[in-house]
Amino acid sequence: MAGSIQLKKGTKMQLAFDVPVGQEPQFNMLCTFNKALDESAFLVSAPMVDGKRLVPDESQKLLFKYTEGEESNILAGYVDDVVKEGIRHYLKVRRVAEQRQFIKRMDVRMKVELPITYMQDTWELNSEGEVDKEKGQTMDISNNGLAVYMNRWFEVGESCIFTLPRLGTAAEGQPSREVVGVICWTREMPKGSPFRFVAGIQLRFADQQECQDMQDYVAYVKKRYKL
């Protein structure tokens, strides 16, 4: 985590209970940011639910959504304590290593499982002077992003190179695509899952042609798998 949270006192935050991977959290509670205590802890006002102050279980992971400019961001954490200052009650939240950035997409994420490989240029080289790619699988795909199952943990903000598989025939299908993405969030998968983690990826394009190539690939996926 890169330093304490830099938010103004009084910033409105939407609050939700964490949900399993693949489900959408329901941000149906409101609170306000009070202050950062250190790099990992901060105070928010205790939200009211059905006329009563919420005091969540210490094992319940919470998600806090707030807006900066054009982007909505999410912090995750667990309540350590309830702090009283005068007549006000605040939740002391211990932040965990997850900060998801919701990307404003003009397209729709399509749930489809495609085998992929991924790598970083900084990984150690093998005996042939190449980087060994690791195997993963998509959870969903869109023109601007991916959600990927993998067995390696990445920190938010790290870049990674993904190779999407060739689809269909040479004449009518789509060739394999290499794309670069930035990690927006990473979560652990439940025990017994074939992969250890799932990560949200925002794709980066060097030029308009790369962007168009990805749009063509996604359009073919939609047509091929009738999504």
Coordinates of C-alpha atoms in Angstrom, one line a residue:
M1 CA 0.0 0.0 0.0
A2 CA 1.4 3.3 -1.1
G3 CA 1.0 5.6 1.9
S4 CA -2.0 6.8 3.8
I5 CA -5.3 7.7 2.1
Q6 CA -5.3 11.2 0.7
L7 CA -9.0 12.2 1.0
K8 CA -10.6 15.3 2.3
K9 CA -12.5 15.1 5.6
G10 CA -16.2 14.8 4.9
T11 CA -15.8 12.9 1.6
K12 CA -18.9 10.8 0.9
M13 CA -18.3 7.1 0.7
Q14 CA -20.7 4.3 -0.3
L15 CA -20.4 1.2 1.8
A16 CA -21.0 -2.5 0.9
F17 CA -20.3 -5.9 2.4
D18 CA -17.8 -7.9 0.4
V19 CA -19.2 -10.6 -1.8
P20 CA -17.8 -13.7 -3.5
V21 CA -15.9 -13.4 -6.8
G22 CA -18.3 -13.0 -9.7
Q23 CA -21.0 -11.2 -7.7
E24 CA -21.6 -7.5 -7.6
P25 CA -21.4 -5.7 -4.2
Q26 CA -24.5 -3.7 -3.2
F27 CA -23.4 -0.2 -2.1
N28 CA -26.5 0.6 -0.2
M29 CA -25.0 2.3 2.9
L30 CA -23.4 5.7 3.3
C31 CA -20.6 7.1 5.5
T32 CA -18.2 10.0 5.4
F33 CA -14.4 9.9 5.6
N34 CA -13.0 11.4 8.7
K35 CA -9.2 11.0 8.7
A36 CA -6.3 8.7 8.0
L37 CA -4.7 7.3 11.2
D38 CA -1.6 5.8 9.5
E39 CA -0.7 4.0 6.3
S40 CA -3.2 1.2 6.8
A41 CA -6.0 2.6 9.1
F42 CA -8.6 5.3 8.7
L43 CA -11.8 6.5 10.4
V44 CA -15.2 6.8 8.8
S45 CA -18.6 7.8 10.3
A46 CA -20.6 4.8 11.5
P47 CA -23.4 4.3 9.0
M48 CA -27.0 4.0 10.1
V49 CA -29.0 0.9 9.0
D50 CA -32.7 0.7 9.7
G51 CA -32.3 3.5 12.3
K52 CA -29.5 1.8 14.1
R53 CA -25.7 2.4 14.0
L54 CA -23.9 -0.4 12.1
V55 CA -21.4 -2.3 14.1
P56 CA -20.1 -5.0 11.7
D57 CA -18.3 -8.1 12.8
E58 CA -14.5 -7.9 12.8
S59 CA -14.4 -10.8 10.3
Q60 CA -16.6 -9.0 7.8
K61 CA -14.8 -7.4 4.9
L62 CA -16.2 -4.1 3.9
L63 CA -15.8 -2.1 0.6
F64 CA -15.8 1.7 0.5
K65 CA -16.4 3.4 -2.8
Y66 CA -15.6 7.0 -3.4
T67 CA -15.2 9.3 -6.4
E68 CA -12.2 11.3 -7.5
G69 CA -12.7 13.3 -10.7
E70 CA -14.1 10.9 -13.3
E71 CA -13.1 7.7 -11.6
S72 CA -14.7 5.7 -8.8
N73 CA -12.3 3.8 -6.5
I74 CA -12.8 1.2 -3.9
L75 CA -11.0 0.6 -0.7
A76 CA -11.3 -2.7 1.3
G77 CA -10.9 -3.2 5.0
Y78 CA -12.0 -4.7 8.3
V79 CA -13.3 -2.8 11.3
D80 CA -10.8 -2.8 14.2
D81 CA -12.7 -0.8 16.6
V82 CA -15.5 1.8 17.2
V83 CA -14.1 5.1 18.2
K84 CA -16.3 7.7 20.1
E85 CA -15.4 11.4 19.8
G86 CA -18.0 13.5 21.7
I87 CA -21.4 12.4 20.5
R88 CA -20.1 11.0 17.2
H89 CA -19.1 7.4 16.6
Y90 CA -16.6 6.3 14.0
L91 CA -15.5 3.0 12.6
K92 CA -11.7 2.4 12.7
V93 CA -11.0 0.5 9.5
R94 CA -7.9 -1.5 8.9
R95 CA -7.2 -1.3 5.2
V96 CA -6.2 -4.4 3.2
A97 CA -4.1 -4.7 0.1
E98 CA -6.9 -4.2 -2.4
Q99 CA -7.9 -1.0 -4.2
R100 CA -10.1 -1.6 -7.1
Q101 CA -10.7 1.1 -9.7
F102 CA -13.9 0.8 -11.6
I103 CA -13.3 1.6 -15.3
K104 CA -16.0 3.5 -17.1
R105 CA -16.5 1.2 -20.1
M106 CA -18.5 2.0 -23.2
D107 CA -18.8 -1.8 -23.8
V108 CA -20.2 -4.7 -21.8
R109 CA -18.1 -7.3 -20.0
M110 CA -18.8 -10.7 -21.3
K111 CA -18.3 -13.8 -19.1
V112 CA -16.2 -16.3 -21.1
E113 CA -13.4 -18.6 -20.1
L114 CA -10.5 -18.4 -22.5
P115 CA -7.0 -19.9 -21.9
I116 CA -4.4 -17.2 -21.7
T117 CA -0.7 -16.8 -20.7
Y118 CA 0.8 -13.9 -18.9
M119 CA 4.3 -12.6 -17.9
Q120 CA 6.3 -9.6 -16.9
D121 CA 9.5 -8.6 -18.7
T122 CA 11.3 -8.4 -15.3
W123 CA 10.9 -12.1 -14.5
E124 CA 14.0 -14.3 -14.5
L125 CA 15.1 -15.8 -17.8
N126 CA 15.2 -19.5 -18.4
S127 CA 18.2 -21.4 -19.8
E128 CA 17.3 -20.3 -23.3
G129 CA 17.2 -16.7 -22.4
E130 CA 13.4 -16.4 -22.5
V131 CA 10.8 -15.6 -19.9
D132 CA 8.6 -18.5 -19.0
K133 CA 4.9 -17.5 -19.3
E134 CA 2.4 -18.7 -16.8
K135 CA -1.0 -20.0 -17.6
G136 CA -4.3 -18.4 -16.7
Q137 CA -7.9 -18.1 -17.8
T138 CA -10.3 -15.3 -18.4
M139 CA -13.4 -14.8 -16.2
D140 CA -14.7 -12.0 -18.4
I141 CA -13.5 -9.9 -21.3
S142 CA -14.4 -6.5 -22.8
N143 CA -12.9 -4.0 -25.2
N144 CA -11.0 -2.2 -22.4
G145 CA -10.4 -4.9 -19.8
L146 CA -10.2 -8.4 -18.5
A147 CA -10.8 -10.4 -15.3
V148 CA -8.3 -13.2 -15.2
Y149 CA -7.8 -16.3 -13.0
M150 CA -4.2 -16.9 -12.2
N151 CA -1.8 -18.4 -9.7
R152 CA 0.4 -15.4 -9.1
W153 CA -0.4 -12.5 -6.8
F154 CA 0.1 -9.0 -8.3
E155 CA -0.1 -5.7 -6.5
V156 CA -2.5 -3.0 -7.6
G157 CA -0.8 -0.8 -10.3
E158 CA 1.6 -3.5 -11.6
S159 CA 1.7 -4.0 -15.4
C160 CA 1.5 -7.4 -17.0
I161 CA 1.6 -8.7 -20.6
F162 CA -1.2 -11.1 -21.5
T163 CA -1.5 -13.3 -24.6
L164 CA -5.0 -14.1 -25.7
P165 CA -5.5 -17.3 -27.7
R166 CA -6.1 -17.7 -31.5
L167 CA -9.8 -18.3 -32.2
G168 CA -11.4 -19.9 -35.2
T169 CA -9.7 -20.4 -38.6
A170 CA -7.0 -18.4 -40.3
A171 CA -9.5 -17.2 -42.8
E172 CA -12.4 -16.2 -40.6
G173 CA -11.1 -16.2 -37.0
Q174 CA -8.9 -14.0 -34.9
P175 CA -5.1 -14.4 -34.4
S176 CA -3.5 -14.6 -31.0
R177 CA -3.3 -11.1 -29.4
E178 CA -0.7 -9.8 -27.0
V179 CA -2.1 -7.0 -24.8
V180 CA -0.7 -5.0 -21.9
G181 CA -2.8 -4.3 -18.8
V182 CA -2.6 -2.7 -15.4
I183 CA -3.8 -4.6 -12.3
C184 CA -6.8 -2.8 -10.7
W185 CA -7.7 -5.3 -8.1
T186 CA -6.7 -8.8 -6.9
R187 CA -8.6 -11.3 -4.8
E188 CA -8.0 -14.7 -3.4
M189 CA -10.1 -17.6 -4.7
P190 CA -12.0 -20.0 -2.4
K191 CA -10.1 -23.1 -1.4
G192 CA -10.5 -25.9 -4.0
S193 CA -10.6 -23.6 -7.0
P194 CA -8.3 -24.4 -9.9
F195 CA -6.6 -21.0 -9.6
R196 CA -5.5 -19.2 -6.5
F197 CA -6.4 -15.6 -7.5
V198 CA -8.5 -13.5 -9.8
A199 CA -7.5 -10.1 -10.9
G200 CA -9.2 -7.2 -12.7
I201 CA -7.2 -5.7 -15.6
Q202 CA -7.4 -2.4 -17.4
L203 CA -5.9 -2.6 -20.8
R204 CA -3.5 -0.1 -22.2
F205 CA -3.1 0.6 -26.0
A206 CA -0.1 2.2 -27.7
D207 CA -2.3 3.5 -30.6
Q208 CA -5.7 3.4 -32.2
Q209 CA -4.8 0.3 -34.2
E210 CA -4.1 -1.8 -31.1
C211 CA -7.4 -0.5 -29.7
Q212 CA -9.3 -1.5 -32.9
D213 CA -7.6 -5.0 -32.9
M214 CA -8.9 -5.7 -29.4
Q215 CA -12.4 -4.5 -30.4
D216 CA -12.3 -6.9 -33.4
Y217 CA -11.2 -9.7 -31.1
V218 CA -13.9 -9.1 -28.6
A219 CA -16.6 -8.8 -31.3
Y220 CA -15.5 -12.2 -32.6
V221 CA -15.7 -13.7 -29.1
K222 CA -19.3 -12.3 -28.8
K223 CA -20.3 -13.8 -32.1
R224 CA -18.5 -17.1 -31.7
Y225 CA -19.8 -17.9 -28.2
K226 CA -23.2 -16.3 -28.8
L227 CA -22.8 -13.9 -25.9

